[in-house]
mmCIF file of C-alpha atoms and ligand atoms in Angstrom:
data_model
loop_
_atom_site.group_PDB
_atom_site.id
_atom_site.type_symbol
_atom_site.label_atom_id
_atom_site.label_comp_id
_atom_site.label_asym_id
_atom_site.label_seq_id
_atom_site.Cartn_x
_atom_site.Cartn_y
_atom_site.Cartn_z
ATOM 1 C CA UNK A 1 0.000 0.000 0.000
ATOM 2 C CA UNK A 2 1.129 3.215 -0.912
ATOM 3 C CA UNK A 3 1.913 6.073 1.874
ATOM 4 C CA UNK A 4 -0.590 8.287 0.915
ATOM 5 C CA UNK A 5 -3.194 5.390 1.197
ATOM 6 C CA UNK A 6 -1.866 4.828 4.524
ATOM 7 C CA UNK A 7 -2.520 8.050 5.631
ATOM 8 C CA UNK A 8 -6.122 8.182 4.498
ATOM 9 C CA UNK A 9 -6.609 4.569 6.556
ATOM 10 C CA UNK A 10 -5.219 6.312 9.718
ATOM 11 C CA UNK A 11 -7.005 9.408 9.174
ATOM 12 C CA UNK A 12 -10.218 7.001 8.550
ATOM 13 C CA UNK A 13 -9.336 5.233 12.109
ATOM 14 C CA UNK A 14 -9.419 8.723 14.401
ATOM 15 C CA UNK A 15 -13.330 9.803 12.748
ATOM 16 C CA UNK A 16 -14.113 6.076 14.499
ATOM 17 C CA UNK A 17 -13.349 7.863 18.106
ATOM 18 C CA UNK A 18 -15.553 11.054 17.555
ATOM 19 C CA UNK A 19 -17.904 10.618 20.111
ATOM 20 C CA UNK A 20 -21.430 13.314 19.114
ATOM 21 C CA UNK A 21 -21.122 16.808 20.592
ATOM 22 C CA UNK A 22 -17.317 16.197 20.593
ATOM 23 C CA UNK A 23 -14.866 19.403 20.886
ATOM 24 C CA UNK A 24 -11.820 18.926 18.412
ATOM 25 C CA UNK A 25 -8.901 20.050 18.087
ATOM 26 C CA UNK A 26 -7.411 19.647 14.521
ATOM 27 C CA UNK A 27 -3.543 19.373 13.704
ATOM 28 C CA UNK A 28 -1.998 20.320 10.151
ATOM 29 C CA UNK A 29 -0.133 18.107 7.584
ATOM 30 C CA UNK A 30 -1.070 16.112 4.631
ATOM 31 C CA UNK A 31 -2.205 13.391 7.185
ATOM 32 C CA UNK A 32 -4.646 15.770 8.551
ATOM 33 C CA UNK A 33 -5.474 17.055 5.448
ATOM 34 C CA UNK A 34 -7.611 14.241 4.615
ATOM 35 C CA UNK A 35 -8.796 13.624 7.999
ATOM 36 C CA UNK A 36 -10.516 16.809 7.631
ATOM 37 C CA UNK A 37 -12.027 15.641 4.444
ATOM 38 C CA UNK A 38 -12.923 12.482 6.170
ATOM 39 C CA UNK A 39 -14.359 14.670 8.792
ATOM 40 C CA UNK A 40 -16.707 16.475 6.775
ATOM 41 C CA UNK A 41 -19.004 13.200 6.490
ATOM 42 C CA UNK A 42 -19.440 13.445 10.450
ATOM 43 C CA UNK A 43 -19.752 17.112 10.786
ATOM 44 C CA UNK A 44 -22.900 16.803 13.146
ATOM 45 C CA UNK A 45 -21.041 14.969 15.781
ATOM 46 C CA UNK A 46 -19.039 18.031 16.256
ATOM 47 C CA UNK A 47 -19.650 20.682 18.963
ATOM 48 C CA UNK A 48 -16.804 22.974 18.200
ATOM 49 C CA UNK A 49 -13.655 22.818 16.206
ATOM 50 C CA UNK A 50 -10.115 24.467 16.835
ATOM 51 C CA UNK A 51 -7.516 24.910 13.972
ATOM 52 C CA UNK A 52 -3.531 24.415 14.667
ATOM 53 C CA UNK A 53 -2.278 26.998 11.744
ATOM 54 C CA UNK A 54 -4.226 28.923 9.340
ATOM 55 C CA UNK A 55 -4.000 26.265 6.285
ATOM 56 C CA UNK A 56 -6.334 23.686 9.109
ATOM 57 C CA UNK A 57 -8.535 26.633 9.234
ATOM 58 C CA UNK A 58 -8.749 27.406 5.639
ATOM 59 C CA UNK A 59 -9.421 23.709 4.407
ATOM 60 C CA UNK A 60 -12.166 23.664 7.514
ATOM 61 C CA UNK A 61 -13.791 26.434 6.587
ATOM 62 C CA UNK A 62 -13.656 24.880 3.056
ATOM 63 C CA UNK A 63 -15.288 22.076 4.596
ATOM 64 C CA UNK A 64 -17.773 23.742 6.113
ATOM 65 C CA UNK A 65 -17.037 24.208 9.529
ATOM 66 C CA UNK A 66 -17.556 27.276 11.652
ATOM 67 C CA UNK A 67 -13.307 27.233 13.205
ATOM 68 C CA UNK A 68 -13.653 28.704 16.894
ATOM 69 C CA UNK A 69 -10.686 30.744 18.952
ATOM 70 C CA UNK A 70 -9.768 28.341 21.515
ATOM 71 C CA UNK A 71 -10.256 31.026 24.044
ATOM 72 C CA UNK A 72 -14.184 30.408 23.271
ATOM 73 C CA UNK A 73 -14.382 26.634 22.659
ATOM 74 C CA UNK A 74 -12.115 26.208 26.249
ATOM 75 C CA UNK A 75 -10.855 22.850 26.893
ATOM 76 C CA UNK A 76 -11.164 20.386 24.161
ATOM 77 C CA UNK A 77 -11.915 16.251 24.350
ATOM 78 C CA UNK A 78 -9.423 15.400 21.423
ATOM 79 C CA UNK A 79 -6.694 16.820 19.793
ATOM 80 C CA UNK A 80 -6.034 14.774 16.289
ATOM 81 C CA UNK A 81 -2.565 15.302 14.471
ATOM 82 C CA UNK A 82 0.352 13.428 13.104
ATOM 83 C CA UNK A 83 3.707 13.261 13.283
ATOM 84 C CA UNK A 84 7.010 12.793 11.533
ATOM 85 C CA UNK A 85 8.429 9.949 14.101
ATOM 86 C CA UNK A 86 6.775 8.245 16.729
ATOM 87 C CA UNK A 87 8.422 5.895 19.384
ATOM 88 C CA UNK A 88 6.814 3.187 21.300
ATOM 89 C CA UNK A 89 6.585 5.293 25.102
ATOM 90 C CA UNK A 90 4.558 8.026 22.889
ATOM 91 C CA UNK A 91 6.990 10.468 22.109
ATOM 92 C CA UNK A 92 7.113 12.606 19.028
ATOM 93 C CA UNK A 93 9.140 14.698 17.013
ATOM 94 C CA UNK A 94 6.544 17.530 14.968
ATOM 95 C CA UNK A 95 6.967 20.492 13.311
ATOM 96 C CA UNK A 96 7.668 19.446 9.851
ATOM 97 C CA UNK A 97 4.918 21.813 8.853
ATOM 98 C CA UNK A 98 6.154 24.419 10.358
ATOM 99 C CA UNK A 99 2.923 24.442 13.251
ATOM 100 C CA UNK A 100 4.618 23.218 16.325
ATOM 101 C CA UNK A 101 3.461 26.018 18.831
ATOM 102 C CA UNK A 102 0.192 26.060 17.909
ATOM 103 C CA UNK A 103 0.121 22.108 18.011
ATOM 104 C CA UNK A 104 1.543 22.002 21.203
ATOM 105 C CA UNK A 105 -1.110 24.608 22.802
ATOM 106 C CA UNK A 106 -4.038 22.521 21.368
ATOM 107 C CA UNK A 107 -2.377 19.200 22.543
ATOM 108 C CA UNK A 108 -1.506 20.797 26.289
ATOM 109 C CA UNK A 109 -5.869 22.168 26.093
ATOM 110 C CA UNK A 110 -7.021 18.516 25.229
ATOM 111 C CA UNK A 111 -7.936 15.363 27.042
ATOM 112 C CA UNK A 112 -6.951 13.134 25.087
ATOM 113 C CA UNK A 113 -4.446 13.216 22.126
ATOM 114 C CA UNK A 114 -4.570 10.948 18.605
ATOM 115 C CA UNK A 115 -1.898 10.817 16.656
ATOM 116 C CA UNK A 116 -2.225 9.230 13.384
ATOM 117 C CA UNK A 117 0.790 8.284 11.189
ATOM 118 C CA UNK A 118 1.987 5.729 8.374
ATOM 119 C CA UNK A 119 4.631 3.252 10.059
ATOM 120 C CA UNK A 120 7.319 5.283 7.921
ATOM 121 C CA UNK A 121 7.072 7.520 11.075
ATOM 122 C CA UNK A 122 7.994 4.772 13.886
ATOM 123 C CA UNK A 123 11.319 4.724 14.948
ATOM 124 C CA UNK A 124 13.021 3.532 17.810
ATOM 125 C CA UNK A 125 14.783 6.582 18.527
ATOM 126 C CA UNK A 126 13.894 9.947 18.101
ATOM 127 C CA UNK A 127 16.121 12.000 15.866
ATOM 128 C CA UNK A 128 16.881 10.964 12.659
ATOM 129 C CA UNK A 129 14.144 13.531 11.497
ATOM 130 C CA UNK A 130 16.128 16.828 12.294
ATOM 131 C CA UNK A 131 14.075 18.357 15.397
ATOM 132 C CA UNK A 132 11.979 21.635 14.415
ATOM 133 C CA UNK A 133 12.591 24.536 16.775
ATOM 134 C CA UNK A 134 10.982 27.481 16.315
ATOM 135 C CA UNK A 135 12.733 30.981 17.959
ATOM 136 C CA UNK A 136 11.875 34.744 17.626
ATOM 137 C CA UNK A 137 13.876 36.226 14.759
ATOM 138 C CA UNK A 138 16.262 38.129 16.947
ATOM 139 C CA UNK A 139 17.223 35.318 18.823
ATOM 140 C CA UNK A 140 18.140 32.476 16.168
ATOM 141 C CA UNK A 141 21.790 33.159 16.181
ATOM 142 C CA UNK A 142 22.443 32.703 19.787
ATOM 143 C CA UNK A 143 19.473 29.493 19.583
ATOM 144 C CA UNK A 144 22.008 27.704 16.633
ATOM 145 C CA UNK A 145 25.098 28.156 18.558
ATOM 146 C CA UNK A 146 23.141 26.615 21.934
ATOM 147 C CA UNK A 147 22.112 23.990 19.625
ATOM 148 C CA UNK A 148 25.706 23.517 18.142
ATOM 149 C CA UNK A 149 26.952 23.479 21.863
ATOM 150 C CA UNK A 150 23.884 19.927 22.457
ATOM 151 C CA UNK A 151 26.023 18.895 19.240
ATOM 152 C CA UNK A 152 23.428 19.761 16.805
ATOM 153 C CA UNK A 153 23.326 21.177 13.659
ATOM 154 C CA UNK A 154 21.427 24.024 12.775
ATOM 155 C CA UNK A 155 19.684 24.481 9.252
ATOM 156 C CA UNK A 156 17.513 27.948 9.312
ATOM 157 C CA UNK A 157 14.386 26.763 7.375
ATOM 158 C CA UNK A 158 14.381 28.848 4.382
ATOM 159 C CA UNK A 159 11.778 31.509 3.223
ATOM 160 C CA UNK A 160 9.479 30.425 5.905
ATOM 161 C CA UNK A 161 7.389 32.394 8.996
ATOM 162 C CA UNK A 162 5.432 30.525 11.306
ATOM 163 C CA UNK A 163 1.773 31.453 11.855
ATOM 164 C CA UNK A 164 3.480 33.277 14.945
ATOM 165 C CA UNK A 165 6.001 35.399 12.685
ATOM 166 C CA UNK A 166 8.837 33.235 14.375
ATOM 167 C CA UNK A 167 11.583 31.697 12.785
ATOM 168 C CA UNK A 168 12.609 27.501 12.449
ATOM 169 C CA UNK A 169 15.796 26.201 13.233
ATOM 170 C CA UNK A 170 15.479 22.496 11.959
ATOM 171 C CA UNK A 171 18.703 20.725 14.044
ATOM 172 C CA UNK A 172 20.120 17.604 12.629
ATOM 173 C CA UNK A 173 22.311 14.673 13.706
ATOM 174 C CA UNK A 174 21.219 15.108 17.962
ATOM 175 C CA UNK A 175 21.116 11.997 19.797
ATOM 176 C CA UNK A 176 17.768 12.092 21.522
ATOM 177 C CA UNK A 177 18.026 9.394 24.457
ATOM 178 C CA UNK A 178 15.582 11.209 26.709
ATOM 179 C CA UNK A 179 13.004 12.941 24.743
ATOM 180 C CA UNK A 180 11.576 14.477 28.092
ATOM 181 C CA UNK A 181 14.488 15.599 29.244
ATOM 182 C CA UNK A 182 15.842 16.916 25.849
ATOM 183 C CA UNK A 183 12.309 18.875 25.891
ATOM 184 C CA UNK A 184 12.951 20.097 28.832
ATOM 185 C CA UNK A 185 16.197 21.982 28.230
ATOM 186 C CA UNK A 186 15.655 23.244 24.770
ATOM 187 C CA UNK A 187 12.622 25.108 26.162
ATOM 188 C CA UNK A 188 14.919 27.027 28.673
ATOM 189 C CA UNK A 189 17.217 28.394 26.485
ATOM 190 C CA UNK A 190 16.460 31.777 25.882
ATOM 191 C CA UNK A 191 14.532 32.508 22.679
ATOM 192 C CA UNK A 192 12.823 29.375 22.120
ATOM 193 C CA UNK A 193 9.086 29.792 21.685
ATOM 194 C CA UNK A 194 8.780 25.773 21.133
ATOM 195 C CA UNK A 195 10.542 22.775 20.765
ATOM 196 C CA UNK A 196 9.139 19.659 18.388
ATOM 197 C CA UNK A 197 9.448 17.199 20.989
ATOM 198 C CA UNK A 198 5.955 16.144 22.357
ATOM 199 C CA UNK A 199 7.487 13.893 25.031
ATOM 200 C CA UNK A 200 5.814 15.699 28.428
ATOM 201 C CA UNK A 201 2.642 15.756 27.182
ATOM 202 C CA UNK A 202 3.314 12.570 24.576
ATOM 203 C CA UNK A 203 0.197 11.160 22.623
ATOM 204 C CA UNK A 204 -2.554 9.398 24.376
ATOM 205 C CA UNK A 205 -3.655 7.219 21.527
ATOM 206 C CA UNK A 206 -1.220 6.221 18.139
ATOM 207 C CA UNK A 207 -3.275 5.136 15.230
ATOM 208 C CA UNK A 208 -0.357 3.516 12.627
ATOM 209 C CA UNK A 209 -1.329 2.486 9.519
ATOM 210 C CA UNK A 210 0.591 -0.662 8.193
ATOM 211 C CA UNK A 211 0.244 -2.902 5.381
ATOM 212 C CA UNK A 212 -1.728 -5.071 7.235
ATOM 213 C CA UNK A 213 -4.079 -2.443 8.585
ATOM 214 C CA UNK A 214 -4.309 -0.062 11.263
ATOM 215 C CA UNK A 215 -2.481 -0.852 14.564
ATOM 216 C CA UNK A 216 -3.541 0.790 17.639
ATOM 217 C CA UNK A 217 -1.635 1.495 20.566
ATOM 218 C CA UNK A 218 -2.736 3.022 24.053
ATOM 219 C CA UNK A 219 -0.910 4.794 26.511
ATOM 220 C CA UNK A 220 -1.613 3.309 30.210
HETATM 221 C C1 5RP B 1 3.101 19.857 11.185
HETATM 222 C C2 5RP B 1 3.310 18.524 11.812
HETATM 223 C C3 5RP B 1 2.786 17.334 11.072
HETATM 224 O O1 5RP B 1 1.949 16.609 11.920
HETATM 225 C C4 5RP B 1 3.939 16.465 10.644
HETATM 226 O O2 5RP B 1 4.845 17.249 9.890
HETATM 227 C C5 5RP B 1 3.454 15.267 9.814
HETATM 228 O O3 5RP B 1 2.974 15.716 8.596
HETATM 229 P P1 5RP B 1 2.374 14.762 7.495
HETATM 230 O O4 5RP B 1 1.050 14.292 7.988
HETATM 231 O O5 5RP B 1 2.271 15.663 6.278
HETATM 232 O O6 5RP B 1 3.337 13.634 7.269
HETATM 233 O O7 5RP B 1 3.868 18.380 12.863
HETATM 234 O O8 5RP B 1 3.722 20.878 11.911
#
């Protein structure tokens, strides 16, 4: 089966745990792209719905949804997104779109997180994708040279502003043994608005589509 097939099975799997009157949160990617289309067949089951980045909003809209401000919708039941690795305790590097902050806020405001992937994105370590960080614009020089110092490297992402008007360092080659703790650090260094791990507040629920169907795995 091909990947993007993949994707549409996982993104099939997550409308199967939208429970009615359910408040959503919605992540961005080509993974979420046609969970949203996926979504549109269920739209009465949903209460309120909260975009990640402006491209979620635009393609809900497109889809017919009214997008709240989570300020008004408050806490959410489910945040559904993907990812570009998963590991087996839950952890994830994101931010391959570019939406990490806003990802992060809607995953920290929900009960319960999804994440639905193709098995390309399990790994058993966390780090061969290069981790997105994204910084304020003033700040990414001293942010690469704290990253060269963890024995990173650097790559400014090129011609591209988050939804935040921030910056991305994508940082190749670390060795991520403790995703929490790596977290952790990067946050405190001065400049950072968010780091791509999602290791202290990991995913609840992986959907993984695989050639031999979706496999599901729960976090105790
Ligand atoms: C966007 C993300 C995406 O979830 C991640 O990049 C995976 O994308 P895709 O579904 O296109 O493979 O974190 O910021």
């Amino acid at each position: 089966m091909d990947q993007g097939s993949k994707k549409r099975q996982a993104a099939r799997a997550a409308i199967e745990l939208l429970e009615p009157g359910i408040r959503l949160g919605v992540g961005t990617g080509s993974t979420v792209n046609l969970f949203i289309e996926e979504l549109a067949r269920v739209a009465d089951r949903v209460s309120a719905v909260v975009a990640s980045s402006h491209e979620t909003e635009r393609r809900l809209k497109a889809a017919g949804f009214t997008v709240s401000d989570l300020a008004d919708a408050g806490d959410l039941d489910l945040y559904v997104d993907g990812a570009d690795e998963a590991n087996k305790h839950f952890h994830l590097i994101k931010g391959g779109g570019g939406a990490l902050t806003r990802e992060k806020v809607l995953a920290a405001a929900s009960r319960r997180f999804v994440c639905i992937i193709d098995d390309s994105k399990w790994v058993a370590t966390l780090g061969k994708f290069p981790l997105p960080v994204e910084v304020v614009p003033m700040a990414q020089s001293y942010v690469a040279r704290q990253m060269v110092r963890a024995r990173g490297q650097p790559v400014p992402r090129k011609d591209f502003v988050t939804d935040n008007g921030n910056l991305i360092l994508d940082v190749h080659n670390l060795v991520i043994t403790n995703p929490p703790d790596l977290e952790t650090r990067f946050n405190q260094i001065a400049g950072v608005v968010t780091v791509g791990l999602f290791a202290n507040r990991p995913a609840d629920v992986i959907l993984m589509a695989t050639d031999s169907g979706i496999k599901r795995f729960d976090r105790r």
